[in-house]
């Protein structure tokens, strides 16, 4: 399903939004993260898929491959560490901590009793746990019933204490907030709620690194960006940067969600941050969020042109398609949530009327972000029918053949 957002404008990036998130702040975050040992150096690749573009009848499809961002396996490695660093700088101004020194663990003795907590459906919690371990503070992660054991173990590897609840993602967010109040811990959440905006803003701002790297290597302007949405933070972080940079000439933004977790789609209908209408459970675990982040919505409402939903099968089919590759298209490991933007594009392309509505044609240059690799390797293998290692081995052969 697809809807036009009646509130999208073609104006330049508003000052009021620039005061919240800006290219300047995104660049500062990027510089702080540059030496963090958990990130791969040199940024992530931007691949062109010419064969798929020809098949879909567009000029180019560019894939920013965040599966290669870090050992953590997803783009979330850019958000939590920055939010944690900025939080500690605000909490202890008199200590004059240095941002890079925090991530290098230089102040671990002083911070050993400082505790942060968050709910997660996997990737944010893994990134926060890893950042806390680097900084040397304590971390508690609250998991809802549907987070796989595989993801739980990956988080625990980084020394976080795990709290498992029987409810869904939104209930885990509430549980984290309650535990924080009870124990005097600080919540480092990637979603905002009433009276809680600073930290999710810092998380979103961290994602600006992705946009910064993309525009540095682009040889031609992109016309469309397909962004998958959970609570909306990723889409807001990427879109706000590109909107500020290109102003009225910004690309068309399309936000893609699982049909069962359509909180952003519903927000577009309501004209304000809203809740999902479906079961919220989806194979796209990272996107299985029932409530829009109100802060993210402030950015998405005025600049996302279309909101659309996809079925789980569309994501699985796109995972297989991008994993296969071709003579000219590199095989890519794209996880269930990582592939959703591409799955949305393929879905539109199968419906000529919708494709025309979104302005997709032979001149379109489309950007998608592969936000995760095989962050749950067992799930990946079961869905794709091939292990991530095997796809990566074919990727290597493909690269060597260039
Ligand atoms: C792999 C992946 N992609 C996209 C998203 C969506 O990000 P957001 O919740 O900020 O919209 C998530 C969120 O967890 C994710 O894990």
Tab-separated table of N, CA, C and O and ligand atoms in Angstrom, residues 73-76 120-125 151 169 190-191 203-204 207 227-237 255-257 264 284-289 291 293 296 300 335-340 369-373 375, ligand 1:
chain	number	residue	atom	x	y	z
A	73	UNK	N	27.317	-5.270	12.775
A	73	UNK	CA	26.450	-5.752	11.693
A	73	UNK	C	25.394	-4.804	11.181
A	73	UNK	O	24.673	-5.143	10.243
A	74	UNK	N	25.267	-3.606	11.783
A	74	UNK	CA	24.214	-2.716	11.293
A	74	UNK	C	24.609	-1.244	11.456
A	74	UNK	O	25.568	-0.912	12.146
A	75	UNK	N	23.782	-0.387	10.822
A	75	UNK	CA	23.994	1.066	10.891
A	75	UNK	C	23.837	1.606	12.307
A	75	UNK	O	24.242	2.725	12.608
A	76	UNK	N	23.217	0.810	13.185
A	76	UNK	CA	22.949	1.307	14.544
A	76	UNK	C	24.242	1.589	15.301
A	76	UNK	O	24.227	2.283	16.318
A	120	UNK	N	15.250	-2.762	23.198
A	120	UNK	CA	15.747	-2.911	21.830
A	120	UNK	C	15.035	-4.072	21.155
A	120	UNK	O	14.542	-4.981	21.830
A	121	UNK	N	15.008	-4.036	19.803
A	121	UNK	CA	14.624	-5.261	19.108
A	121	UNK	C	15.871	-5.911	18.531
A	121	UNK	O	15.797	-6.804	17.705
A	122	UNK	N	17.020	-5.454	18.963
A	122	UNK	CA	18.259	-6.136	18.591
A	122	UNK	C	19.424	-5.197	18.338
A	122	UNK	O	20.366	-5.126	19.120
A	123	UNK	N	19.334	-4.442	17.253
A	123	UNK	CA	20.526	-3.729	16.783
A	123	UNK	C	20.928	-2.537	17.654
A	123	UNK	O	22.115	-2.318	17.896
A	124	UNK	N	19.957	-1.766	18.112
A	124	UNK	CA	20.304	-0.614	18.962
A	124	UNK	C	20.936	-1.116	20.264
A	124	UNK	O	21.935	-0.567	20.739
A	125	UNK	N	20.365	-2.159	20.839
A	125	UNK	CA	20.884	-2.704	22.097
A	125	UNK	C	22.297	-3.241	21.945
A	125	UNK	O	23.139	-3.066	22.829
A	151	UNK	N	19.977	-13.061	18.823
A	151	UNK	CA	20.224	-11.624	19.022
A	151	UNK	C	20.556	-11.338	20.483
A	151	UNK	O	21.406	-10.502	20.788
A	169	UNK	N	7.582	-4.872	21.805
A	169	UNK	CA	8.605	-3.827	21.810
A	169	UNK	C	8.185	-2.616	22.640
A	169	UNK	O	8.951	-2.112	23.477
A	190	UNK	N	16.506	4.890	21.346
A	190	UNK	CA	16.523	5.460	19.996
A	190	UNK	C	15.147	5.994	19.604
A	190	UNK	O	14.968	6.482	18.500
A	191	UNK	N	14.193	5.896	20.519
A	191	UNK	CA	12.889	6.490	20.215
A	191	UNK	C	12.562	7.557	21.263
A	191	UNK	O	12.969	7.440	22.418
A	203	UNK	N	21.049	10.091	18.818
A	203	UNK	CA	21.117	8.813	18.080
A	203	UNK	C	20.896	9.090	16.586
A	203	UNK	O	21.693	8.681	15.735
A	204	UNK	N	19.833	9.814	16.269
A	204	UNK	CA	19.486	10.086	14.860
A	204	UNK	C	20.599	10.873	14.175
A	204	UNK	O	20.933	10.640	13.024
A	207	UNK	N	23.383	8.959	12.679
A	207	UNK	CA	23.149	8.305	11.385
A	207	UNK	C	23.517	9.222	10.206
A	207	UNK	O	23.647	8.752	9.073
A	227	UNK	N	13.700	4.609	2.212
A	227	UNK	CA	14.202	4.447	3.589
A	227	UNK	C	13.238	3.592	4.392
A	227	UNK	O	12.040	3.902	4.461
A	228	UNK	N	13.752	2.544	5.024
A	228	UNK	CA	12.866	1.721	5.846
A	228	UNK	C	12.636	2.390	7.194
A	228	UNK	O	13.517	3.079	7.707
A	229	UNK	N	11.465	2.138	7.762
A	229	UNK	CA	11.120	2.794	9.019
A	229	UNK	C	10.749	1.810	10.109
A	229	UNK	O	9.980	0.875	9.899
A	230	UNK	N	11.334	2.034	11.297
A	230	UNK	CA	10.887	1.377	12.519
A	230	UNK	C	10.121	2.447	13.274
A	230	UNK	O	8.947	2.716	12.997
A	231	UNK	N	10.825	3.157	14.182
A	231	UNK	CA	10.194	4.310	14.846
A	231	UNK	C	10.387	5.586	14.018
A	231	UNK	O	9.835	6.628	14.332
A	232	UNK	N	11.233	5.524	12.989
A	232	UNK	CA	11.438	6.664	12.089
A	232	UNK	C	12.774	7.369	12.246
A	232	UNK	O	13.077	8.302	11.496
A	233	UNK	N	13.580	6.944	13.215
A	233	UNK	CA	14.836	7.645	13.496
A	233	UNK	C	15.848	7.572	12.364
A	233	UNK	O	16.489	8.571	12.022
A	234	UNK	N	15.996	6.406	11.774
A	234	UNK	CA	16.955	6.247	10.688
A	234	UNK	C	16.559	7.140	9.516
A	234	UNK	O	17.370	7.905	8.991
A	235	UNK	N	15.287	7.053	9.132
A	235	UNK	CA	14.813	7.855	8.004
A	235	UNK	C	15.001	9.346	8.288
A	235	UNK	O	15.449	10.110	7.416
A	236	UNK	N	14.715	9.775	9.509
A	236	UNK	CA	14.848	11.199	9.854
A	236	UNK	C	16.317	11.630	9.819
A	236	UNK	O	16.638	12.714	9.319
A	237	UNK	N	17.195	10.788	10.323
A	237	UNK	CA	18.617	11.133	10.344
A	237	UNK	C	19.193	11.290	8.949
A	237	UNK	O	19.959	12.212	8.669
A	255	UNK	N	9.205	6.244	2.426
A	255	UNK	CA	9.451	5.450	3.642
A	255	UNK	C	8.673	4.135	3.548
A	255	UNK	O	7.496	4.120	3.181
A	256	UNK	N	9.375	3.045	3.859
A	256	UNK	CA	8.826	1.695	3.690
A	256	UNK	C	8.749	0.999	5.059
A	256	UNK	O	9.728	1.002	5.805
A	257	UNK	N	7.600	0.388	5.354
A	257	UNK	CA	7.430	-0.332	6.634
A	257	UNK	C	6.737	-1.678	6.415
A	257	UNK	O	6.018	-1.854	5.435
A	264	UNK	N	4.373	4.689	10.891
A	264	UNK	CA	4.687	5.915	10.146
A	264	UNK	C	3.611	6.170	9.078
A	264	UNK	O	3.183	7.311	8.858
A	284	UNK	N	10.731	-8.629	9.685
A	284	UNK	CA	11.639	-7.475	9.696
A	284	UNK	C	11.732	-6.971	11.144
A	284	UNK	O	11.133	-5.962	11.525
A	285	UNK	N	12.499	-7.699	11.973
A	285	UNK	CA	12.489	-7.477	13.427
A	285	UNK	C	12.822	-6.030	13.805
A	285	UNK	O	12.222	-5.459	14.714
A	286	UNK	N	13.775	-5.431	13.099
A	286	UNK	CA	14.189	-4.063	13.436
A	286	UNK	C	13.118	-3.031	13.121
A	286	UNK	O	13.169	-1.905	13.605
A	287	UNK	N	12.158	-3.410	12.296
A	287	UNK	CA	11.112	-2.458	11.897
A	287	UNK	C	9.797	-2.737	12.617
A	287	UNK	O	8.800	-2.067	12.375
A	288	UNK	N	9.826	-3.730	13.515
A	288	UNK	CA	8.597	-4.142	14.192
A	288	UNK	C	8.308	-3.225	15.370
A	288	UNK	O	8.392	-3.618	16.527
A	289	UNK	N	7.995	-1.986	15.070
A	289	UNK	CA	7.759	-0.971	16.110
A	289	UNK	C	6.313	-0.484	15.983
A	289	UNK	O	5.853	-0.201	14.873
A	291	UNK	N	4.997	2.268	17.593
A	291	UNK	CA	4.737	3.695	17.803
A	291	UNK	C	5.817	4.556	17.169
A	291	UNK	O	7.005	4.309	17.371
A	293	UNK	N	8.287	7.605	16.664
A	293	UNK	CA	9.018	8.530	17.523
A	293	UNK	C	8.557	9.954	17.184
A	293	UNK	O	8.744	10.421	16.057
A	296	UNK	N	11.234	12.094	15.563
A	296	UNK	CA	11.505	11.725	14.162
A	296	UNK	C	10.399	12.250	13.261
A	296	UNK	O	10.646	12.732	12.148
A	300	UNK	N	10.048	13.891	9.452
A	300	UNK	CA	9.489	13.087	8.361
A	300	UNK	C	8.227	13.720	7.783
A	300	UNK	O	8.026	13.705	6.567
A	335	UNK	N	20.041	-8.140	5.521
A	335	UNK	CA	19.153	-8.795	6.494
A	335	UNK	C	17.699	-8.406	6.307
A	335	UNK	O	17.357	-7.585	5.443
A	336	UNK	N	16.845	-8.966	7.143
A	336	UNK	CA	15.393	-8.829	6.995
A	336	UNK	C	14.947	-7.366	6.996
A	336	UNK	O	14.126	-6.951	6.181
A	337	UNK	N	15.501	-6.576	7.927
A	337	UNK	CA	15.136	-5.150	7.956
A	337	UNK	C	16.010	-4.359	6.990
A	337	UNK	O	15.578	-3.340	6.448
A	338	UNK	N	17.223	-4.833	6.788
A	338	UNK	CA	18.165	-4.111	5.920
A	338	UNK	C	17.687	-3.982	4.496
A	338	UNK	O	17.991	-3.011	3.801
A	339	UNK	N	16.908	-4.946	4.045
A	339	UNK	CA	16.520	-5.001	2.636
A	339	UNK	C	15.197	-4.283	2.357
A	339	UNK	O	14.794	-4.155	1.204
A	340	UNK	N	14.525	-3.801	3.404
A	340	UNK	CA	13.135	-3.335	3.243
A	340	UNK	C	12.985	-2.185	2.235
A	340	UNK	O	11.993	-2.138	1.491
A	369	UNK	N	19.328	1.986	1.410
A	369	UNK	CA	20.348	1.749	2.439
A	369	UNK	C	20.164	0.337	2.969
A	369	UNK	O	19.105	0.016	3.522
A	370	UNK	N	21.187	-0.478	2.810
A	370	UNK	CA	21.162	-1.814	3.410
A	370	UNK	C	21.579	-1.644	4.864
A	370	UNK	O	22.760	-1.637	5.192
A	371	UNK	N	20.573	-1.497	5.739
A	371	UNK	CA	20.867	-1.090	7.119
A	371	UNK	C	21.432	-2.199	7.993
A	371	UNK	O	21.899	-1.935	9.092
A	372	UNK	N	21.352	-3.452	7.528
A	372	UNK	CA	21.961	-4.533	8.328
A	372	UNK	C	22.353	-5.699	7.436
A	372	UNK	O	21.776	-5.913	6.371
A	373	UNK	N	23.338	-6.445	7.901
A	373	UNK	CA	23.673	-7.702	7.244
A	373	UNK	C	22.918	-8.826	7.931
A	373	UNK	O	21.761	-8.656	8.324
A	375	UNK	N	22.326	-10.061	10.850
A	375	UNK	CA	22.475	-9.829	12.298
A	375	UNK	C	21.904	-11.001	13.101
A	375	UNK	O	22.223	-11.156	14.272
B	1	LIG	C1	18.379	-2.980	10.515
B	1	LIG	C2	17.451	-1.878	10.849
B	1	LIG	N1	17.029	-1.079	9.864
B	1	LIG	C3	16.198	-0.046	10.093
B	1	LIG	C4	15.745	0.220	11.375
B	1	LIG	C5	14.781	1.347	11.572
B	1	LIG	O1	15.297	2.372	12.350
B	1	LIG	P1	14.321	3.328	13.168
B	1	LIG	O2	13.682	2.514	14.239
B	1	LIG	O3	15.196	4.398	13.663
B	1	LIG	O4	13.285	3.796	12.185
B	1	LIG	C6	16.159	-0.590	12.439
B	1	LIG	C7	15.727	-0.327	13.812
B	1	LIG	O5	16.002	-1.058	14.730
B	1	LIG	C8	17.041	-1.654	12.168
B	1	LIG	O6	17.498	-2.463	13.149
